[in-house]
Structure formats: C-alpha cells, structure tokens
PDB file of C-alpha atoms in Angstrom:
ATOM      1  CA  MET D   1       0.000   0.000   0.000  1.00  0.00           C
ATOM      2  CA  THR D   2       2.884   2.324   0.797  1.00  0.00           C
ATOM      3  CA  ASN D   3       4.360   1.757  -2.651  1.00  0.00           C
ATOM      4  CA  LEU D   4       1.003   2.426  -4.346  1.00  0.00           C
ATOM      5  CA  ILE D   5       0.667   5.697  -2.447  1.00  0.00           C
ATOM      6  CA  ALA D   6       4.245   6.694  -3.257  1.00  0.00           C
ATOM      7  CA  ASN D   7       3.638   6.122  -6.965  1.00  0.00           C
ATOM      8  CA  GLY D   8       0.358   8.013  -7.044  1.00  0.00           C
ATOM      9  CA  PHE D   9      -1.984   5.054  -7.552  1.00  0.00           C
ATOM     10  CA  LEU D  10      -3.663   5.547  -4.162  1.00  0.00           C
ATOM     11  CA  ASP D  11      -4.208   8.510  -1.840  1.00  0.00           C
ATOM     12  CA  ARG D  12      -4.877   8.459   1.875  1.00  0.00           C
ATOM     13  CA  ALA D  13      -8.376   9.546   2.912  1.00  0.00           C
ATOM     14  CA  ASP D  14      -8.660   9.817   6.711  1.00  0.00           C
ATOM     15  CA  ASP D  15      -8.266   6.236   7.925  1.00  0.00           C
ATOM     16  CA  GLY D  16      -8.847   4.738   4.484  1.00  0.00           C
ATOM     17  CA  PHE D  17      -7.681   5.046   0.889  1.00  0.00           C
ATOM     18  CA  ARG D  18      -9.025   6.384  -2.386  1.00  0.00           C
ATOM     19  CA  ILE D  19      -8.028   6.106  -6.039  1.00  0.00           C
ATOM     20  CA  GLY D  20      -5.015   8.266  -6.851  1.00  0.00           C
ATOM     21  CA  VAL D  21      -4.506  10.571  -9.830  1.00  0.00           C
ATOM     22  CA  ARG D  22      -2.202   8.162 -11.639  1.00  0.00           C
ATOM     23  CA  MET D  23      -4.687   5.292 -11.362  1.00  0.00           C
ATOM     24  CA  ALA D  24      -7.417   7.554 -12.734  1.00  0.00           C
ATOM     25  CA  TYR D  25      -5.128   8.452 -15.656  1.00  0.00           C
ATOM     26  CA  TRP D  26      -4.612   4.817 -16.639  1.00  0.00           C
ATOM     27  CA  ALA D  27      -8.286   4.009 -16.080  1.00  0.00           C
ATOM     28  CA  ALA D  28      -9.276   6.746 -18.539  1.00  0.00           C
ATOM     29  CA  ALA D  29      -6.950   5.316 -21.189  1.00  0.00           C
ATOM     30  CA  ALA D  30      -8.315   1.817 -20.616  1.00  0.00           C
ATOM     31  CA  ALA D  31     -11.927   3.041 -20.872  1.00  0.00           C
ATOM     32  CA  LYS D  32     -11.121   4.681 -24.202  1.00  0.00           C
ATOM     33  CA  ASP D  33      -9.766   1.374 -25.511  1.00  0.00           C
ATOM     34  CA  PHE D  34     -12.913  -0.426 -24.348  1.00  0.00           C
ATOM     35  CA  ASP D  35     -14.997   1.945 -26.471  1.00  0.00           C
ATOM     36  CA  VAL D  36     -12.849   1.195 -29.512  1.00  0.00           C
ATOM     37  CA  LEU D  37     -12.816  -2.556 -28.908  1.00  0.00           C
ATOM     38  CA  ALA D  38     -16.590  -2.666 -28.511  1.00  0.00           C
ATOM     39  CA  VAL D  39     -16.800  -1.501 -32.138  1.00  0.00           C
ATOM     40  CA  VAL D  40     -13.734  -3.266 -33.545  1.00  0.00           C
ATOM     41  CA  ASN D  41     -14.234  -6.803 -32.202  1.00  0.00           C
ATOM     42  CA  PRO D  42     -17.565  -7.516 -33.976  1.00  0.00           C
ATOM     43  CA  VAL D  43     -16.078  -6.259 -37.255  1.00  0.00           C
ATOM     44  CA  LEU D  44     -13.032  -8.510 -36.897  1.00  0.00           C
ATOM     45  CA  LYS D  45     -15.222 -11.532 -36.207  1.00  0.00           C
ATOM     46  CA  ASP D  46     -17.302 -10.699 -39.260  1.00  0.00           C
ATOM     47  CA  ARG D  47     -14.174 -10.451 -41.456  1.00  0.00           C
ATOM     48  CA  ARG D  48     -12.852 -13.703 -40.000  1.00  0.00           C
ATOM     49  CA  ASP D  49     -16.111 -15.502 -40.724  1.00  0.00           C
ATOM     50  CA  VAL D  50     -16.344 -14.129 -44.278  1.00  0.00           C
ATOM     51  CA  THR D  51     -12.724 -14.716 -45.298  1.00  0.00           C
ATOM     52  CA  GLY D  52     -11.930 -17.663 -43.058  1.00  0.00           C
ATOM     53  CA  GLU D  53      -8.638 -16.002 -42.089  1.00  0.00           C
ATOM     54  CA  THR D  54      -7.301 -14.218 -38.999  1.00  0.00           C
ATOM     55  CA  ALA D  55      -8.392 -10.582 -38.722  1.00  0.00           C
ATOM     56  CA  CYS D  56      -6.456  -8.160 -36.490  1.00  0.00           C
ATOM     57  CA  PHE D  57      -6.464  -4.530 -35.443  1.00  0.00           C
ATOM     58  CA  PHE D  58      -3.166  -2.755 -34.782  1.00  0.00           C
ATOM     59  CA  ARG D  59      -2.407   0.668 -33.396  1.00  0.00           C
ATOM     60  CA  ALA D  60       0.850   2.626 -33.384  1.00  0.00           C
ATOM     61  CA  GLU D  61       2.815   2.949 -30.160  1.00  0.00           C
ATOM     62  CA  GLY D  62       5.888   5.036 -30.882  1.00  0.00           C
ATOM     63  CA  GLU D  63       8.040   3.074 -33.319  1.00  0.00           C
ATOM     64  CA  HIS D  64       6.065  -0.137 -32.789  1.00  0.00           C
ATOM     65  CA  ARG D  65       2.674  -1.515 -33.701  1.00  0.00           C
ATOM     66  CA  VAL D  66       0.589  -3.340 -31.117  1.00  0.00           C
ATOM     67  CA  CYS D  67      -2.234  -5.810 -31.710  1.00  0.00           C
ATOM     68  CA  ILE D  68      -5.182  -4.671 -29.581  1.00  0.00           C
ATOM     69  CA  ALA D  69      -7.843  -6.987 -31.038  1.00  0.00           C
ATOM     70  CA  VAL D  70      -7.863 -10.254 -32.970  1.00  0.00           C
ATOM     71  CA  ALA D  71     -10.341 -12.782 -34.330  1.00  0.00           C
ATOM     72  CA  GLY D  72      -8.390 -15.950 -35.053  1.00  0.00           C
ATOM     73  CA  THR D  73      -9.076 -18.313 -37.936  1.00  0.00           C
ATOM     74  CA  HIS D  74     -10.715 -21.656 -37.216  1.00  0.00           C
ATOM     75  CA  HIS D  75      -8.285 -23.425 -39.570  1.00  0.00           C
ATOM     76  CA  ALA D  76      -5.701 -25.711 -37.986  1.00  0.00           C
ATOM     77  CA  LEU D  77      -2.998 -24.248 -40.267  1.00  0.00           C
ATOM     78  CA  ARG D  78      -2.422 -20.748 -38.961  1.00  0.00           C
ATOM     79  CA  ARG D  79       0.141 -18.270 -37.685  1.00  0.00           C
ATOM     80  CA  GLU D  80      -0.618 -17.485 -34.074  1.00  0.00           C
ATOM     81  CA  MET D  81      -1.626 -13.910 -33.328  1.00  0.00           C
ATOM     82  CA  SER D  82      -2.615 -12.591 -29.914  1.00  0.00           C
ATOM     83  CA  VAL D  83      -3.685  -9.352 -28.261  1.00  0.00           C
ATOM     84  CA  GLY D  84      -0.659  -7.489 -26.965  1.00  0.00           C
ATOM     85  CA  ARG D  85       1.741  -8.735 -29.638  1.00  0.00           C
ATOM     86  CA  ILE D  86       4.279  -6.020 -30.425  1.00  0.00           C
ATOM     87  CA  ALA D  87       6.314  -5.644 -33.615  1.00  0.00           C
ATOM     88  CA  PRO D  88       8.362  -2.871 -35.230  1.00  0.00           C
ATOM     89  CA  ILE D  89       6.095  -0.517 -37.157  1.00  0.00           C
ATOM     90  CA  THR D  90       8.438  -0.808 -40.154  1.00  0.00           C
ATOM     91  CA  VAL D  91       7.393  -4.402 -40.875  1.00  0.00           C
ATOM     92  CA  GLY D  92       4.076  -5.848 -41.954  1.00  0.00           C
ATOM     93  CA  SER D  93       1.194  -4.397 -43.940  1.00  0.00           C
ATOM     94  CA  SER D  94      -0.532  -2.762 -40.970  1.00  0.00           C
ATOM     95  CA  GLY D  95       2.700  -1.023 -39.986  1.00  0.00           C
ATOM     96  CA  ARG D  96       3.113   0.308 -43.494  1.00  0.00           C
ATOM     97  CA  VAL D  97      -0.457   1.658 -43.518  1.00  0.00           C
ATOM     98  CA  LEU D  98       0.063   3.312 -40.125  1.00  0.00           C
ATOM     99  CA  LEU D  99       3.270   4.949 -41.362  1.00  0.00           C
ATOM    100  CA  ALA D 100       1.607   6.107 -44.565  1.00  0.00           C
ATOM    101  CA  SER D 101      -1.101   7.788 -42.476  1.00  0.00           C
ATOM    102  CA  ASN D 102       1.324   9.594 -40.170  1.00  0.00           C
ATOM    103  CA  PRO D 103       3.814  11.722 -42.146  1.00  0.00           C
ATOM    104  CA  ASP D 104       5.706  12.821 -39.017  1.00  0.00           C
ATOM    105  CA  LEU D 105       6.232   9.237 -37.864  1.00  0.00           C
ATOM    106  CA  ALA D 106       7.047   8.092 -41.400  1.00  0.00           C
ATOM    107  CA  GLU D 107       9.755  10.747 -41.615  1.00  0.00           C
ATOM    108  CA  LYS D 108      11.220   9.824 -38.239  1.00  0.00           C
ATOM    109  CA  VAL D 109      11.216   6.019 -38.282  1.00  0.00           C
ATOM    110  CA  PRO D 110      13.189   5.333 -41.505  1.00  0.00           C
ATOM    111  CA  GLN D 111      16.112   7.278 -40.027  1.00  0.00           C
ATOM    112  CA  HIS D 112      16.921   4.076 -38.150  1.00  0.00           C
ATOM    113  CA  GLU D 113      17.835   0.842 -39.919  1.00  0.00           C
ATOM    114  CA  PRO D 114      14.694  -1.346 -39.828  1.00  0.00           C
ATOM    115  CA  PRO D 115      15.077  -4.664 -37.967  1.00  0.00           C
ATOM    116  CA  GLN D 116      14.905  -7.872 -39.991  1.00  0.00           C
ATOM    117  CA  LEU D 117      12.200 -10.256 -38.771  1.00  0.00           C
ATOM    118  CA  ALA D 118      12.045 -12.535 -41.811  1.00  0.00           C
ATOM    119  CA  ASP D 119      14.000 -13.362 -44.959  1.00  0.00           C
ATOM    120  CA  SER D 120      12.110 -10.792 -47.033  1.00  0.00           C
ATOM    121  CA  THR D 121      11.942  -7.973 -44.470  1.00  0.00           C
ATOM    122  CA  VAL D 122      12.708  -4.612 -46.092  1.00  0.00           C
ATOM    123  CA  THR D 123      15.736  -3.239 -44.241  1.00  0.00           C
ATOM    124  CA  ASP D 124      16.904  -0.660 -46.788  1.00  0.00           C
ATOM    125  CA  ARG D 125      15.709   2.751 -45.586  1.00  0.00           C
ATOM    126  CA  GLY D 126      15.403   4.180 -49.080  1.00  0.00           C
ATOM    127  CA  GLU D 127      13.273   1.250 -50.201  1.00  0.00           C
ATOM    128  CA  LEU D 128      11.108   1.552 -47.094  1.00  0.00           C
ATOM    129  CA  ARG D 129      10.463   5.232 -47.850  1.00  0.00           C
ATOM    130  CA  ARG D 130       9.520   4.302 -51.409  1.00  0.00           C
ATOM    131  CA  LEU D 131       7.090   1.633 -50.173  1.00  0.00           C
ATOM    132  CA  ILE D 132       5.490   4.054 -47.716  1.00  0.00           C
ATOM    133  CA  LYS D 133       4.925   6.542 -50.564  1.00  0.00           C
ATOM    134  CA  GLN D 134       3.492   3.701 -52.649  1.00  0.00           C
ATOM    135  CA  THR D 135       1.103   2.833 -49.813  1.00  0.00           C
ATOM    136  CA  VAL D 136      -0.039   6.471 -49.698  1.00  0.00           C
ATOM    137  CA  ALA D 137      -0.713   6.355 -53.443  1.00  0.00           C
ATOM    138  CA  ASP D 138      -2.424   2.930 -53.429  1.00  0.00           C
ATOM    139  CA  GLY D 139      -4.338   3.353 -50.188  1.00  0.00           C
ATOM    140  CA  TYR D 140      -3.415  -0.156 -49.052  1.00  0.00           C
ATOM    141  CA  ALA D 141      -0.451  -2.438 -48.369  1.00  0.00           C
ATOM    142  CA  ILE D 142       0.162  -6.121 -49.061  1.00  0.00           C
ATOM    143  CA  THR D 143       3.233  -7.847 -47.695  1.00  0.00           C
ATOM    144  CA  VAL D 144       4.481 -11.395 -48.197  1.00  0.00           C
ATOM    145  CA  GLY D 145       7.377 -12.585 -46.057  1.00  0.00           C
ATOM    146  CA  ASP D 146       8.056  -9.133 -44.600  1.00  0.00           C
ATOM    147  CA  ALA D 147       7.042  -9.677 -40.969  1.00  0.00           C
ATOM    148  CA  SER D 148       6.583 -13.449 -41.317  1.00  0.00           C
ATOM    149  CA  THR D 149       5.884 -16.079 -43.964  1.00  0.00           C
ATOM    150  CA  ALA D 150       2.166 -15.279 -43.758  1.00  0.00           C
ATOM    151  CA  PRO D 151       0.812 -12.889 -46.419  1.00  0.00           C
ATOM    152  CA  GLN D 152      -0.865  -9.813 -44.934  1.00  0.00           C
ATOM    153  CA  ALA D 153      -3.269  -7.240 -46.354  1.00  0.00           C
ATOM    154  CA  SER D 154      -4.182  -3.882 -44.806  1.00  0.00           C
ATOM    155  CA  ARG D 155      -6.375  -1.062 -46.018  1.00  0.00           C
ATOM    156  CA  PRO D 156      -6.940   2.582 -44.952  1.00  0.00           C
ATOM    157  CA  PRO D 157      -6.813   3.110 -41.187  1.00  0.00           C
ATOM    158  CA  VAL D 158      -9.580   4.004 -38.763  1.00  0.00           C
ATOM    159  CA  PHE D 159      -9.832   7.658 -37.669  1.00  0.00           C
ATOM    160  CA  ASP D 160     -11.242   9.365 -34.571  1.00  0.00           C
ATOM    161  CA  SER D 161     -13.237  12.612 -34.282  1.00  0.00           C
ATOM    162  CA  ALA D 162     -10.053  14.688 -34.675  1.00  0.00           C
ATOM    163  CA  ALA D 163      -9.166  12.796 -37.874  1.00  0.00           C
ATOM    164  CA  ASP D 164      -6.234  11.188 -36.043  1.00  0.00           C
ATOM    165  CA  VAL D 165      -5.358   7.570 -36.752  1.00  0.00           C
ATOM    166  CA  VAL D 166      -6.792   5.062 -34.263  1.00  0.00           C
ATOM    167  CA  GLY D 167      -5.408   1.918 -35.895  1.00  0.00           C
ATOM    168  CA  ALA D 168      -5.370  -0.312 -38.962  1.00  0.00           C
ATOM    169  CA  LEU D 169      -7.269  -3.466 -39.906  1.00  0.00           C
ATOM    170  CA  MET D 170      -5.312  -6.447 -41.213  1.00  0.00           C
ATOM    171  CA  ILE D 171      -6.097  -9.901 -42.587  1.00  0.00           C
ATOM    172  CA  GLN D 172      -3.425 -12.594 -42.677  1.00  0.00           C
ATOM    173  CA  GLY D 173      -3.222 -16.234 -43.653  1.00  0.00           C
ATOM    174  CA  PRO D 174      -0.923 -18.866 -45.165  1.00  0.00           C
ATOM    175  CA  THR D 175       0.076 -18.538 -48.820  1.00  0.00           C
ATOM    176  CA  LEU D 176      -1.748 -21.798 -49.547  1.00  0.00           C
ATOM    177  CA  ARG D 177      -5.109 -20.172 -48.801  1.00  0.00           C
ATOM    178  CA  MET D 178      -4.180 -16.552 -49.364  1.00  0.00           C
ATOM    179  CA  PRO D 179      -1.997 -16.044 -52.451  1.00  0.00           C
ATOM    180  CA  TYR D 180      -1.224 -12.517 -53.593  1.00  0.00           C
ATOM    181  CA  GLU D 181      -4.271 -12.361 -55.886  1.00  0.00           C
ATOM    182  CA  LYS D 182      -6.549 -13.293 -52.990  1.00  0.00           C
ATOM    183  CA  CYS D 183      -4.912 -10.588 -50.874  1.00  0.00           C
ATOM    184  CA  VAL D 184      -5.806  -8.023 -53.532  1.00  0.00           C
ATOM    185  CA  GLU D 185      -9.442  -9.181 -53.493  1.00  0.00           C
ATOM    186  CA  ARG D 186      -9.629  -8.987 -49.713  1.00  0.00           C
ATOM    187  CA  VAL D 187      -8.074  -5.544 -49.531  1.00  0.00           C
ATOM    188  CA  ASP D 188     -11.229  -4.134 -51.086  1.00  0.00           C
ATOM    189  CA  VAL D 189     -13.529  -5.643 -48.450  1.00  0.00           C
ATOM    190  CA  LEU D 190     -11.509  -3.935 -45.715  1.00  0.00           C
ATOM    191  CA  VAL D 191     -12.373  -0.476 -47.011  1.00  0.00           C
ATOM    192  CA  GLU D 192     -16.018  -0.699 -46.012  1.00  0.00           C
ATOM    193  CA  GLN D 193     -15.090  -2.130 -42.604  1.00  0.00           C
ATOM    194  CA  ALA D 194     -12.581   0.642 -41.834  1.00  0.00           C
ATOM    195  CA  GLU D 195     -15.196   3.254 -42.778  1.00  0.00           C
ATOM    196  CA  ARG D 196     -17.791   1.445 -40.664  1.00  0.00           C
ATOM    197  CA  ILE D 197     -15.575   1.562 -37.565  1.00  0.00           C
ATOM    198  CA  THR D 198     -14.656   5.214 -38.179  1.00  0.00           C
ATOM    199  CA  ARG D 199     -18.332   6.199 -38.383  1.00  0.00           C
ATOM    200  CA  ALA D 200     -19.222   4.160 -35.275  1.00  0.00           C
ATOM    201  CA  LEU D 201     -16.500   5.978 -33.317  1.00  0.00           C
ATOM    202  CA  GLY D 202     -17.772   9.350 -34.484  1.00  0.00           C
ATOM    203  CA  GLY D 203     -14.601   9.745 -36.502  1.00  0.00           C
ATOM    204  CA  ARG D 204     -13.914  11.704 -39.649  1.00  0.00           C
ATOM    205  CA  PHE D 205     -11.488  11.292 -42.505  1.00  0.00           C
ATOM    206  CA  PRO D 206      -8.648  13.760 -43.085  1.00  0.00           C
ATOM    207  CA  ALA D 207      -9.282  16.453 -45.698  1.00  0.00           C
TER     208      ALA D 207
END
C-alpha cells in the first residue's frame, strides 16, 4: 500500500484510501480502448467468418505496432496472433499503412535501420520510404514474407473525431489459402469495414 501511495496510484483519505490521480489516468486510457474494442471486435469476427482467415487490429505505439484486437481463424494451419503482440512498425502491412497515415512518424522512423524479422523484411531505408509513398498512393499495403511467412493485407486506417489515426485493420493467412491475388481481393472488403468503424467511433477522414 505504501508503494502504491508513493507512486500516485492511491491517496490516503482519513483512515482509508481512495483512487489516486495516476490510477485515474490509466483508467481513462483503458476506458477509451474499451470503447474502440466494442466496435472493432464484432467487425473482426465478421471479417474472420467471411474470409476464413485471422483478422487483427493494430495501433501505433511510438516506433512499434501493437495488436489490440484479434479474431483468429478456425483453420488448424495458422500463424498465431494474440492481443498485446508487439512488432516494429516498419514491418508488416498494418505497420506500413500506419506509417503512410502519419507523415511525421514516417519521416522519423526510416532514419533508423529497420530490424529484420524474416527473410524478405525490407531493411533498406530508401526502399522503405519508397514503399510508404506507394502505400499512400495505393491506399493499401500487401506484404508477403516481410514480418513473417504469412501474407498480410491492410487497407486505410480508422480515424477518430479529430481525424487522427486510431489503428489499422489487417487480414493474414498462409500462402496456400491466401496467395497474392486473394490478398488483392480482400483488400477491397476492408475499405467498407474501416469506414464502418470510423463512423461508429464518431470519426472523420482527413481532408
């Protein structure tokens, strides 16, 4: 209890205790996530059921991307994905979409040599900048062997009421079931879902 008080999580109130300022700060952030997840999770399950593949939602945390929601495929052959999984934002289709939607972050991150997570991970900074610009132009990203052996497809991100990026939807699956052509087809179905989540959150798209 002494440690909690010292770190601002609890305050003394006469002979008892009450929630401290720092605890209230983290509680507010958690409540905000609950609002987002209440909208995102049903959409992910819908995408999983329609495509048969794992659907995820990533958000940017500094120079990383974090999975905050996932609806896993029912197929036995799969690449495991779980809530809380962290990866460099420079790898994977969702990372590329998040970078393409945040010019300041996109300018900052490629100044460091990207880590190599798989055989085909893009580690050349000039090539990464080119791919980010291509993602801006295309409005989507498809990667094969960049973050893992599983092909991934991501489409425009979800925005909040200030037109700031909340996160990016992604579908992934093994090449056997999700070749590049199938990724292209599934990119299109993500557009409607991203817009659906943005509207449900009271968000708006950048001008």
